[in-house]
Amino acid sequence: MDGQDIVVILDRMSEVYTGGAYPGRNSEGLNPEWPCDPFHVLIATILSQRTKDDNTRKASDNLFNAHPTMESIADADVDEVAALIRPAGFPQQKAKAIVACCRMLIDEYGGKVPEDTEEMCKLPMVGRKTAACVRSYAMCIPSVCVDTHVHRISNLMGLVHTKDPESTEYALMEITPRERWSDINRYLVRHGQECCIPNHPRCAKCMVRDMCQYGQSSL
């Protein structure tokens, strides 16, 4: 497939899927209790690691309702934060990273999340996926954010043939117009949640089945 194909795929998905797809936001993007700014999206994305979307939302709500600001989290007790974010799993590991992350942002970055990917990746538990998610959803910087949905679906469809998320990121960047980079996560995540479900893809309901290698092979 080429850039023209992926644009058609994204356009079709955009007609079906609306609302936010970033971690912690409910599927329709309705009534979020916290803003879509770099700080909140960063923390929610850290919480989203190795857990389900609903668990991320519960943990995000618990944490931000108790500690809505970076300064509040930085001053919080790690055990208290761990108890709040328990629904997301790995509470002690994530709590320690989140508190340290907020302290580092205040001490080294003036209380602002850096825009540069390499700088953001210096923060605890922040890798390229998390950085791309923040840049895309909270900073409006075109970025290809590759989570499990994007890696799985883009390979299943035949858009790329890659072994790991980082390779998928670069491969998708090569075939997708830059102005559409952020749409990849926005729509493929929703597609993975609602149609191309892991182990049980609903190909009969798929709006891009005619452009999907797996969908065509299952006819």
mmCIF file of C-alpha atoms in Angstrom:
data_model
loop_
_atom_site.group_PDB
_atom_site.id
_atom_site.type_symbol
_atom_site.label_atom_id
_atom_site.label_comp_id
_atom_site.label_asym_id
_atom_site.label_seq_id
_atom_site.Cartn_x
_atom_site.Cartn_y
_atom_site.Cartn_z
ATOM 1 C CA MET A 1 0.000 0.000 0.000
ATOM 2 C CA ASP A 2 1.039 3.612 -0.464
ATOM 3 C CA GLY A 3 0.214 7.044 0.904
ATOM 4 C CA GLN A 4 -2.913 7.345 -1.192
ATOM 5 C CA ASP A 5 -4.285 4.062 0.199
ATOM 6 C CA ILE A 6 -3.751 4.995 3.824
ATOM 7 C CA VAL A 7 -5.398 8.378 3.282
ATOM 8 C CA VAL A 8 -8.494 6.610 1.917
ATOM 9 C CA ILE A 9 -8.487 4.257 4.923
ATOM 10 C CA LEU A 10 -8.212 7.143 7.396
ATOM 11 C CA ASP A 11 -10.913 9.116 5.591
ATOM 12 C CA ARG A 12 -13.348 6.195 5.775
ATOM 13 C CA MET A 13 -12.643 5.641 9.459
ATOM 14 C CA SER A 14 -13.091 9.345 10.203
ATOM 15 C CA GLU A 15 -16.692 9.109 8.982
ATOM 16 C CA VAL A 16 -17.433 6.499 11.662
ATOM 17 C CA TYR A 17 -15.193 7.318 14.625
ATOM 18 C CA THR A 18 -15.413 10.646 16.432
ATOM 19 C CA GLY A 19 -14.188 11.881 19.795
ATOM 20 C CA GLY A 20 -10.880 11.328 21.524
ATOM 21 C CA ALA A 21 -8.878 8.128 21.535
ATOM 22 C CA TYR A 22 -6.011 9.058 23.800
ATOM 23 C CA PRO A 23 -5.521 7.135 27.060
ATOM 24 C CA GLY A 24 -7.954 7.945 29.840
ATOM 25 C CA ARG A 25 -10.556 9.525 27.582
ATOM 26 C CA ASN A 26 -13.792 7.565 27.301
ATOM 27 C CA SER A 27 -14.637 6.144 23.871
ATOM 28 C CA GLU A 28 -16.944 8.988 22.860
ATOM 29 C CA GLY A 29 -14.908 11.756 24.434
ATOM 30 C CA LEU A 30 -17.857 12.819 26.588
ATOM 31 C CA ASN A 31 -17.631 14.902 29.763
ATOM 32 C CA PRO A 32 -13.949 14.500 30.650
ATOM 33 C CA GLU A 33 -13.204 15.663 34.193
ATOM 34 C CA TRP A 34 -9.755 16.924 33.193
ATOM 35 C CA PRO A 35 -8.335 18.946 30.275
ATOM 36 C CA CYS A 36 -6.522 17.663 27.206
ATOM 37 C CA ASP A 37 -3.256 19.392 28.036
ATOM 38 C CA PRO A 38 0.316 17.992 27.918
ATOM 39 C CA PHE A 39 0.489 17.295 31.662
ATOM 40 C CA HIS A 40 -2.798 15.365 31.956
ATOM 41 C CA VAL A 41 -2.281 13.420 28.722
ATOM 42 C CA LEU A 42 1.285 12.538 29.753
ATOM 43 C CA ILE A 43 0.235 11.131 33.123
ATOM 44 C CA ALA A 44 -2.758 9.278 31.667
ATOM 45 C CA THR A 45 -0.551 7.724 28.995
ATOM 46 C CA ILE A 46 1.903 6.485 31.620
ATOM 47 C CA LEU A 47 -1.058 4.984 33.489
ATOM 48 C CA SER A 48 -2.232 3.283 30.287
ATOM 49 C CA GLN A 49 0.852 1.098 29.980
ATOM 50 C CA ARG A 50 0.050 -2.623 30.218
ATOM 51 C CA THR A 51 -3.605 -2.164 31.090
ATOM 52 C CA LYS A 52 -7.020 -1.797 29.449
ATOM 53 C CA ASP A 53 -8.608 1.486 28.397
ATOM 54 C CA ASP A 54 -11.346 1.344 31.058
ATOM 55 C CA ASN A 55 -8.773 0.788 33.797
ATOM 56 C CA THR A 56 -6.791 3.791 32.589
ATOM 57 C CA ARG A 57 -9.885 5.940 32.768
ATOM 58 C CA LYS A 58 -10.679 4.840 36.343
ATOM 59 C CA ALA A 59 -7.120 5.425 37.526
ATOM 60 C CA SER A 60 -6.918 8.801 35.778
ATOM 61 C CA ASP A 61 -10.178 9.949 37.348
ATOM 62 C CA ASN A 62 -9.055 8.847 40.817
ATOM 63 C CA LEU A 63 -5.683 10.566 40.533
ATOM 64 C CA PHE A 64 -6.766 13.837 38.928
ATOM 65 C CA ASN A 65 -9.758 14.291 41.201
ATOM 66 C CA ALA A 66 -7.434 14.020 44.208
ATOM 67 C CA HIS A 67 -4.416 15.775 42.651
ATOM 68 C CA PRO A 68 -5.417 17.936 39.671
ATOM 69 C CA THR A 69 -2.066 19.705 39.270
ATOM 70 C CA MET A 70 1.540 18.771 38.600
ATOM 71 C CA GLU A 71 2.615 20.406 41.860
ATOM 72 C CA SER A 72 0.067 18.427 43.867
ATOM 73 C CA ILE A 73 1.272 15.106 42.472
ATOM 74 C CA ALA A 74 4.924 16.081 42.946
ATOM 75 C CA ASP A 75 4.256 16.670 46.641
ATOM 76 C CA ALA A 76 2.065 13.583 47.105
ATOM 77 C CA ASP A 77 3.032 10.452 48.981
ATOM 78 C CA VAL A 78 3.895 7.607 46.617
ATOM 79 C CA ASP A 79 1.791 5.103 48.567
ATOM 80 C CA GLU A 80 -1.230 7.403 48.368
ATOM 81 C CA VAL A 81 -0.787 7.779 44.614
ATOM 82 C CA ALA A 82 -0.394 3.998 44.285
ATOM 83 C CA ALA A 83 -3.727 3.451 46.055
ATOM 84 C CA LEU A 84 -5.453 5.946 43.740
ATOM 85 C CA ILE A 85 -4.123 4.435 40.516
ATOM 86 C CA ARG A 86 -4.488 0.772 41.513
ATOM 87 C CA PRO A 87 -7.100 0.076 38.756
ATOM 88 C CA ALA A 88 -4.361 0.632 36.141
ATOM 89 C CA GLY A 89 -2.147 -2.129 37.552
ATOM 90 C CA PHE A 90 1.502 -2.012 38.672
ATOM 91 C CA PRO A 91 0.531 0.714 41.174
ATOM 92 C CA GLN A 92 3.825 1.064 43.033
ATOM 93 C CA GLN A 93 5.925 1.176 39.869
ATOM 94 C CA LYS A 94 3.661 3.664 38.136
ATOM 95 C CA ALA A 95 3.145 5.808 41.253
ATOM 96 C CA LYS A 96 6.888 6.122 41.829
ATOM 97 C CA ALA A 97 7.401 7.068 38.164
ATOM 98 C CA ILE A 98 4.527 9.572 38.094
ATOM 99 C CA VAL A 99 5.614 11.398 41.254
ATOM 100 C CA ALA A 100 9.232 11.472 40.032
ATOM 101 C CA CYS A 101 8.079 12.629 36.605
ATOM 102 C CA CYS A 102 6.191 15.597 38.074
ATOM 103 C CA ARG A 103 9.133 16.544 40.271
ATOM 104 C CA MET A 104 11.490 16.367 37.294
ATOM 105 C CA LEU A 105 9.172 18.512 35.160
ATOM 106 C CA ILE A 106 9.103 21.171 37.881
ATOM 107 C CA ASP A 107 12.815 21.057 38.732
ATOM 108 C CA GLU A 108 14.286 20.664 35.244
ATOM 109 C CA TYR A 109 11.670 21.903 32.778
ATOM 110 C CA GLY A 110 10.037 24.816 34.555
ATOM 111 C CA GLY A 111 6.776 22.966 35.088
ATOM 112 C CA LYS A 112 6.211 22.380 31.370
ATOM 113 C CA VAL A 113 6.230 19.137 29.402
ATOM 114 C CA PRO A 114 8.982 19.435 26.751
ATOM 115 C CA GLU A 115 7.899 19.226 23.116
ATOM 116 C CA ASP A 116 11.017 17.414 21.900
ATOM 117 C CA THR A 117 10.645 13.630 21.780
ATOM 118 C CA GLU A 118 14.154 12.909 23.043
ATOM 119 C CA GLU A 119 13.723 15.307 25.972
ATOM 120 C CA MET A 120 10.355 13.814 26.874
ATOM 121 C CA CYS A 121 11.848 10.328 26.793
ATOM 122 C CA LYS A 122 14.187 11.338 29.637
ATOM 123 C CA LEU A 123 11.166 11.334 31.969
ATOM 124 C CA PRO A 124 10.443 8.165 34.007
ATOM 125 C CA MET A 125 8.432 5.512 32.126
ATOM 126 C CA VAL A 126 8.219 7.680 28.995
ATOM 127 C CA GLY A 127 9.101 6.091 25.650
ATOM 128 C CA ARG A 128 8.439 7.025 22.049
ATOM 129 C CA LYS A 129 4.797 5.909 22.149
ATOM 130 C CA THR A 130 4.008 8.034 25.183
ATOM 131 C CA ALA A 131 5.887 11.017 23.766
ATOM 132 C CA ALA A 132 4.092 10.729 20.430
ATOM 133 C CA CYS A 133 0.725 10.498 22.175
ATOM 134 C CA VAL A 134 1.376 13.698 24.118
ATOM 135 C CA ARG A 135 2.726 15.536 21.071
ATOM 136 C CA SER A 136 -0.206 14.447 18.938
ATOM 137 C CA TYR A 137 -3.176 14.900 21.262
ATOM 138 C CA ALA A 138 -2.021 17.677 23.580
ATOM 139 C CA MET A 139 0.463 19.695 21.520
ATOM 140 C CA CYS A 140 -1.048 19.364 18.025
ATOM 141 C CA ILE A 141 2.325 18.261 16.633
ATOM 142 C CA PRO A 142 1.965 15.647 13.858
ATOM 143 C CA SER A 143 3.189 12.382 15.375
ATOM 144 C CA VAL A 144 2.713 8.667 14.739
ATOM 145 C CA CYS A 145 1.753 7.112 18.058
ATOM 146 C CA VAL A 146 2.041 3.329 17.855
ATOM 147 C CA ASP A 147 0.298 1.370 20.600
ATOM 148 C CA THR A 148 -0.769 -2.282 20.481
ATOM 149 C CA HIS A 149 -3.841 -1.462 18.373
ATOM 150 C CA VAL A 150 -1.883 0.505 15.760
ATOM 151 C CA HIS A 151 0.947 -2.058 15.531
ATOM 152 C CA ARG A 152 -1.451 -4.995 15.230
ATOM 153 C CA ILE A 153 -3.946 -3.459 12.803
ATOM 154 C CA SER A 154 -1.427 -1.818 10.463
ATOM 155 C CA ASN A 155 0.321 -5.196 10.045
ATOM 156 C CA LEU A 156 -2.951 -7.096 9.771
ATOM 157 C CA MET A 157 -4.104 -4.790 6.991
ATOM 158 C CA GLY A 158 -0.797 -5.026 5.154
ATOM 159 C CA LEU A 159 0.031 -1.339 5.524
ATOM 160 C CA VAL A 160 3.385 -2.370 6.993
ATOM 161 C CA HIS A 161 5.266 -5.580 7.690
ATOM 162 C CA THR A 162 7.127 -4.950 10.922
ATOM 163 C CA LYS A 163 8.156 -6.826 14.051
ATOM 164 C CA ASP A 164 7.995 -4.131 16.731
ATOM 165 C CA PRO A 165 6.185 -0.831 17.436
ATOM 166 C CA GLU A 166 9.204 1.395 16.770
ATOM 167 C CA SER A 167 9.696 -0.134 13.321
ATOM 168 C CA THR A 168 5.975 0.317 12.713
ATOM 169 C CA GLU A 169 6.227 3.989 13.658
ATOM 170 C CA TYR A 170 8.942 4.699 11.105
ATOM 171 C CA ALA A 171 7.294 2.585 8.394
ATOM 172 C CA LEU A 172 3.983 4.408 8.807
ATOM 173 C CA MET A 173 5.770 7.762 8.714
ATOM 174 C CA GLU A 174 7.217 6.822 5.337
ATOM 175 C CA ILE A 175 3.887 6.011 3.678
ATOM 176 C CA THR A 176 1.628 8.594 5.353
ATOM 177 C CA PRO A 177 1.454 12.323 4.571
ATOM 178 C CA ARG A 178 2.785 14.230 7.585
ATOM 179 C CA GLU A 179 -0.447 16.135 8.076
ATOM 180 C CA ARG A 180 -2.228 12.804 8.659
ATOM 181 C CA TRP A 181 0.259 11.255 11.105
ATOM 182 C CA SER A 182 -1.856 12.006 14.172
ATOM 183 C CA ASP A 183 -4.953 10.494 12.546
ATOM 184 C CA ILE A 184 -3.312 7.054 12.571
ATOM 185 C CA ASN A 185 -3.622 6.621 16.319
ATOM 186 C CA ARG A 186 -6.881 8.557 16.544
ATOM 187 C CA TYR A 187 -8.716 6.211 14.195
ATOM 188 C CA LEU A 188 -6.869 2.884 14.388
ATOM 189 C CA VAL A 189 -7.233 2.792 18.172
ATOM 190 C CA ARG A 190 -10.986 3.309 17.885
ATOM 191 C CA HIS A 191 -11.081 0.703 15.109
ATOM 192 C CA GLY A 192 -9.280 -1.756 17.384
ATOM 193 C CA GLN A 193 -11.687 -1.060 20.238
ATOM 194 C CA GLU A 194 -14.896 -1.328 18.245
ATOM 195 C CA CYS A 195 -14.346 -3.409 15.090
ATOM 196 C CA CYS A 196 -10.915 -4.990 14.622
ATOM 197 C CA ILE A 197 -10.965 -6.529 18.080
ATOM 198 C CA PRO A 198 -7.909 -8.613 19.067
ATOM 199 C CA ASN A 199 -8.454 -12.311 18.237
ATOM 200 C CA HIS A 200 -12.033 -11.596 17.106
ATOM 201 C CA PRO A 201 -11.986 -9.045 14.260
ATOM 202 C CA ARG A 202 -15.478 -8.170 13.032
ATOM 203 C CA CYS A 203 -14.544 -8.166 9.361
ATOM 204 C CA ALA A 204 -18.156 -8.264 8.168
ATOM 205 C CA LYS A 205 -18.720 -4.846 9.778
ATOM 206 C CA CYS A 206 -15.427 -3.291 8.667
ATOM 207 C CA MET A 207 -15.585 -0.171 6.503
ATOM 208 C CA VAL A 208 -12.134 -0.870 5.014
ATOM 209 C CA ARG A 209 -12.338 -4.628 4.523
ATOM 210 C CA ASP A 210 -11.786 -4.252 0.771
ATOM 211 C CA MET A 211 -8.408 -2.625 1.541
ATOM 212 C CA CYS A 212 -7.316 -5.078 4.223
ATOM 213 C CA GLN A 213 -5.182 -8.143 3.486
ATOM 214 C CA TYR A 214 -6.606 -10.055 6.419
ATOM 215 C CA GLY A 215 -10.169 -9.019 5.629
ATOM 216 C CA GLN A 216 -9.844 -10.170 2.044
ATOM 217 C CA SER A 217 -8.272 -13.461 3.034
ATOM 218 C CA SER A 218 -11.165 -14.212 5.384
ATOM 219 C CA LEU A 219 -13.845 -13.896 2.725
#
